[in-house]
Amino acid sequence: MASLLWQKRRRVAEDLRVEDIAADPRPGMTAPCSIAFSADRKHVGYLLSKPGSRDQVLVVNEIDAEGHLSAVRPFVQHDFEHSAEESLSLEERMRRERTRSWGQGVTSYAWGARTSVALLQVNGSVFLQRGLGGELLKVLDCEDTSYARGPILDPKLSPDETQLAFVRGAEVFVLRIAPSVTTDVTTSETAAPTNVTTSETA
């Protein structure tokens, strides 16, 4: 048994080259990840890296009434500009190291609790899209430091999908994201979030 294990380890060592270890993206880091069903059970989504790249995109398979899956297709059609790691703040780079987040592009996403609305974090900013082929909205701009500084952390949709809670600068904020206050991805203005950490309570 020990001899068999030794032979197996030796074979792996011989097959694994220094060039493989130093490759970017790293070996094993391009597999689909963050697989999740939408609340309405019409889609199964996951993050997938582009060939030979760490840039991740959100893709989905549609699920028909009989449970069959469609061909994979991008959930978001917008082509995001690449943000180099050098442009990230030291705090954001350290956060990614702690969470072992090596991917770029769409770094995280979450389905809403009721429909096929998807919340995505891309290059530090937060976007919202209601359904496959829906309008992509930027709800939080990481460049906007008028209310707080630092990376936008842990964004979460409310159960009714009308509010967004997140952490920034060690404070908790809540932003109403009804259609009247969300903005299109082509604009940079966003509604001011409410700091609930320092808000007075009855």
Tab-separated table of C-alpha atoms in Angstrom:
chain	number	residue	atom	x	y	z
A	1	MET	CA	0.000	0.000	0.000
A	2	ALA	CA	2.790	2.415	0.967
A	3	SER	CA	4.674	1.511	-2.222
A	4	LEU	CA	1.570	2.236	-4.321
A	5	LEU	CA	1.108	5.648	-2.701
A	6	TRP	CA	4.766	6.487	-3.262
A	7	GLN	CA	4.517	5.567	-6.939
A	8	LYS	CA	1.405	7.713	-7.302
A	9	ARG	CA	3.059	10.733	-5.646
A	10	ARG	CA	6.164	10.298	-7.793
A	11	ARG	CA	4.047	10.162	-10.947
A	12	VAL	CA	2.236	13.402	-9.959
A	13	ALA	CA	5.557	15.096	-9.178
A	14	GLU	CA	6.944	14.109	-12.562
A	15	ASP	CA	3.853	15.385	-14.391
A	16	LEU	CA	3.723	18.699	-12.512
A	17	ARG	CA	6.146	21.316	-13.841
A	18	VAL	CA	7.259	24.617	-12.354
A	19	GLU	CA	5.647	26.338	-15.337
A	20	ASP	CA	2.294	24.774	-14.361
A	21	ILE	CA	2.526	26.072	-10.792
A	22	ALA	CA	3.502	29.582	-11.916
A	23	ALA	CA	0.816	29.739	-14.600
A	24	ASP	CA	-1.863	32.411	-14.444
A	25	PRO	CA	-4.651	31.489	-13.922
A	26	ARG	CA	-3.477	28.965	-11.339
A	27	PRO	CA	-4.160	25.276	-11.956
A	28	GLY	CA	-7.652	24.296	-10.831
A	29	MET	CA	-8.850	27.906	-10.511
A	30	THR	CA	-10.875	28.055	-13.739
A	31	ALA	CA	-13.590	25.544	-12.843
A	32	PRO	CA	-17.195	26.780	-12.442
A	33	CYS	CA	-17.879	28.063	-8.919
A	34	SER	CA	-20.593	29.685	-6.762
A	35	ILE	CA	-23.345	27.505	-8.234
A	36	ALA	CA	-26.826	28.589	-7.104
A	37	PHE	CA	-30.469	28.319	-8.194
A	38	SER	CA	-32.567	31.443	-8.639
A	39	ALA	CA	-35.505	31.817	-6.249
A	40	ASP	CA	-38.064	31.241	-8.998
A	41	ARG	CA	-36.210	28.042	-10.014
A	42	LYS	CA	-35.956	29.193	-13.613
A	43	HIS	CA	-32.161	29.483	-13.689
A	44	VAL	CA	-29.063	27.846	-12.287
A	45	GLY	CA	-26.137	30.242	-12.306
A	46	TYR	CA	-22.414	30.053	-11.685
A	47	LEU	CA	-19.226	32.028	-12.184
A	48	LEU	CA	-17.047	30.867	-15.052
A	49	SER	CA	-13.609	32.110	-16.049
A	50	LYS	CA	-12.860	32.986	-19.644
A	51	PRO	CA	-10.340	30.602	-21.283
A	52	GLY	CA	-6.801	31.404	-20.153
A	53	SER	CA	-7.966	34.258	-17.942
A	54	ARG	CA	-9.018	35.052	-14.363
A	55	ASP	CA	-11.854	37.249	-15.630
A	56	GLN	CA	-15.087	35.685	-14.401
A	57	VAL	CA	-18.545	36.087	-15.900
A	58	LEU	CA	-21.950	35.076	-14.554
A	59	VAL	CA	-23.487	32.426	-16.783
A	60	VAL	CA	-26.778	30.561	-16.456
A	61	ASN	CA	-28.696	27.569	-17.711
A	62	GLU	CA	-32.432	28.087	-18.018
A	63	ILE	CA	-34.612	25.335	-16.538
A	64	ASP	CA	-37.795	24.396	-18.399
A	65	ALA	CA	-40.994	23.002	-16.892
A	66	GLU	CA	-39.690	19.430	-17.237
A	67	GLY	CA	-36.401	20.230	-15.524
A	68	HIS	CA	-34.266	20.212	-18.667
A	69	LEU	CA	-31.370	22.655	-18.909
A	70	SER	CA	-30.786	24.985	-21.830
A	71	ALA	CA	-27.370	25.700	-23.286
A	72	VAL	CA	-25.192	27.917	-21.120
A	73	ARG	CA	-25.420	31.639	-21.808
A	74	PRO	CA	-24.155	34.842	-20.160
A	75	PHE	CA	-26.615	36.351	-17.685
A	76	VAL	CA	-25.124	39.814	-18.173
A	77	GLN	CA	-24.405	41.015	-21.704
A	78	HIS	CA	-22.397	44.079	-20.641
A	79	ASP	CA	-18.646	43.838	-21.301
A	80	PHE	CA	-17.011	45.184	-18.149
A	81	GLU	CA	-13.676	46.931	-18.399
A	82	HIS	CA	-10.859	45.005	-16.770
A	83	SER	CA	-9.555	46.432	-13.503
A	84	ALA	CA	-5.907	45.556	-12.816
A	85	GLU	CA	-4.975	44.421	-9.316
A	86	GLU	CA	-2.571	47.353	-9.076
A	87	SER	CA	-5.513	49.748	-9.182
A	88	LEU	CA	-7.178	48.143	-6.137
A	89	SER	CA	-6.743	49.664	-2.711
A	90	LEU	CA	-4.445	47.932	-0.224
A	91	GLU	CA	-7.486	47.114	1.937
A	92	GLU	CA	-9.259	45.436	-0.984
A	93	ARG	CA	-6.167	43.442	-1.985
A	94	MET	CA	-5.740	42.227	1.588
A	95	ARG	CA	-9.427	41.268	1.781
A	96	ARG	CA	-9.065	39.207	-1.391
A	97	GLU	CA	-6.008	37.491	0.024
A	98	ARG	CA	-7.880	36.578	3.230
A	99	THR	CA	-10.831	35.153	1.311
A	100	ARG	CA	-8.634	33.537	-1.369
A	101	SER	CA	-10.515	35.473	-4.039
A	102	TRP	CA	-8.289	35.157	-7.083
A	103	GLY	CA	-10.919	35.891	-9.713
A	104	GLN	CA	-11.433	39.196	-11.495
A	105	GLY	CA	-14.400	40.609	-13.355
A	106	VAL	CA	-17.541	39.395	-11.570
A	107	THR	CA	-16.047	38.472	-8.191
A	108	SER	CA	-19.335	37.550	-6.490
A	109	TYR	CA	-23.074	37.390	-7.112
A	110	ALA	CA	-26.281	36.487	-5.319
A	111	TRP	CA	-29.847	35.801	-6.403
A	112	GLY	CA	-32.746	37.711	-4.909
A	113	ALA	CA	-35.094	35.926	-2.510
A	114	ARG	CA	-38.167	36.156	-4.770
A	115	THR	CA	-37.275	36.445	-8.455
A	116	SER	CA	-34.412	36.061	-10.929
A	117	VAL	CA	-32.863	39.361	-9.890
A	118	ALA	CA	-29.082	39.068	-9.547
A	119	LEU	CA	-26.778	41.218	-7.445
A	120	LEU	CA	-23.224	41.321	-8.798
A	121	GLN	CA	-19.981	42.825	-7.569
A	122	VAL	CA	-17.623	43.821	-10.375
A	123	ASN	CA	-14.339	45.686	-9.950
A	124	GLY	CA	-15.494	46.774	-6.494
A	125	SER	CA	-18.818	48.299	-7.628
A	126	VAL	CA	-22.240	46.689	-7.157
A	127	PHE	CA	-24.703	46.066	-9.994
A	128	LEU	CA	-28.251	44.759	-10.202
A	129	GLN	CA	-30.031	43.023	-13.069
A	130	ARG	CA	-33.628	41.901	-12.987
A	131	GLY	CA	-33.847	38.729	-15.046
A	132	LEU	CA	-31.999	37.364	-18.046
A	133	GLY	CA	-31.654	40.116	-20.627
A	134	GLY	CA	-32.852	42.782	-18.187
A	135	GLU	CA	-31.379	46.245	-17.795
A	136	LEU	CA	-28.092	46.316	-15.902
A	137	LEU	CA	-28.089	48.942	-13.147
A	138	LYS	CA	-25.195	50.257	-11.115
A	139	VAL	CA	-26.432	50.690	-7.556
A	140	LEU	CA	-23.117	51.350	-5.794
A	141	ASP	CA	-20.054	52.985	-7.311
A	142	CYS	CA	-16.776	52.137	-5.559
A	143	GLU	CA	-15.338	55.443	-6.817
A	144	ASP	CA	-17.965	57.417	-4.874
A	145	THR	CA	-16.395	58.301	-1.517
A	146	SER	CA	-18.823	61.080	-0.589
A	147	TYR	CA	-20.340	59.073	2.287
A	148	ALA	CA	-17.554	56.592	3.188
A	149	ARG	CA	-14.192	55.279	2.042
A	150	GLY	CA	-12.826	51.806	1.538
A	151	PRO	CA	-14.061	48.757	-0.364
A	152	ILE	CA	-17.752	47.866	-0.471
A	153	LEU	CA	-18.145	44.654	1.518
A	154	ASP	CA	-20.781	41.945	1.867
A	155	PRO	CA	-23.664	43.516	-0.138
A	156	LYS	CA	-27.007	41.845	0.616
A	157	LEU	CA	-30.485	42.308	-0.887
A	158	SER	CA	-33.515	42.591	1.396
A	159	PRO	CA	-36.132	39.804	1.106
A	160	ASP	CA	-38.440	42.078	-0.920
A	161	GLU	CA	-35.508	43.042	-3.205
A	162	THR	CA	-36.026	46.791	-2.699
A	163	GLN	CA	-33.137	47.567	-0.336
A	164	LEU	CA	-29.439	46.826	-0.235
A	165	ALA	CA	-27.350	46.549	2.930
A	166	PHE	CA	-23.559	46.635	2.842
A	167	VAL	CA	-20.474	47.501	4.877
A	168	ARG	CA	-18.056	50.308	4.045
A	169	GLY	CA	-15.476	52.010	6.224
A	170	ALA	CA	-16.462	49.802	9.212
A	171	GLU	CA	-20.034	51.134	9.018
A	172	VAL	CA	-23.282	49.475	7.916
A	173	PHE	CA	-25.318	51.249	5.226
A	174	VAL	CA	-28.723	50.632	3.681
A	175	LEU	CA	-29.636	51.855	0.208
A	176	ARG	CA	-33.131	51.850	-1.247
A	177	ILE	CA	-32.925	50.387	-4.754
A	178	ALA	CA	-36.468	50.911	-6.007
A	179	PRO	CA	-36.390	51.756	-9.752
A	180	SER	CA	-36.785	55.457	-8.989
A	181	VAL	CA	-33.416	55.702	-7.250
A	182	THR	CA	-31.271	53.187	-9.128
A	183	THR	CA	-29.126	54.422	-11.978
A	184	ASP	CA	-28.084	52.952	-15.283
A	185	VAL	CA	-24.642	51.378	-15.613
A	186	THR	CA	-23.643	54.124	-18.045
A	187	THR	CA	-24.006	56.795	-15.364
A	188	SER	CA	-21.963	57.379	-12.231
A	189	GLU	CA	-24.503	59.016	-9.922
A	190	THR	CA	-26.102	56.931	-7.170
A	191	ALA	CA	-28.499	57.689	-4.349
A	192	ALA	CA	-26.914	58.383	-0.941
A	193	PRO	CA	-27.022	55.338	1.373
A	194	THR	CA	-28.225	55.628	4.973
A	195	ASN	CA	-25.685	54.897	7.698
A	196	VAL	CA	-27.609	52.609	10.030
A	197	THR	CA	-24.633	52.091	12.351
A	198	THR	CA	-24.812	55.684	13.618
A	199	SER	CA	-28.539	56.290	13.069
A	200	GLU	CA	-30.582	57.089	16.181
A	201	THR	CA	-33.044	54.444	17.278
A	202	ALA	CA	-36.131	54.836	19.444
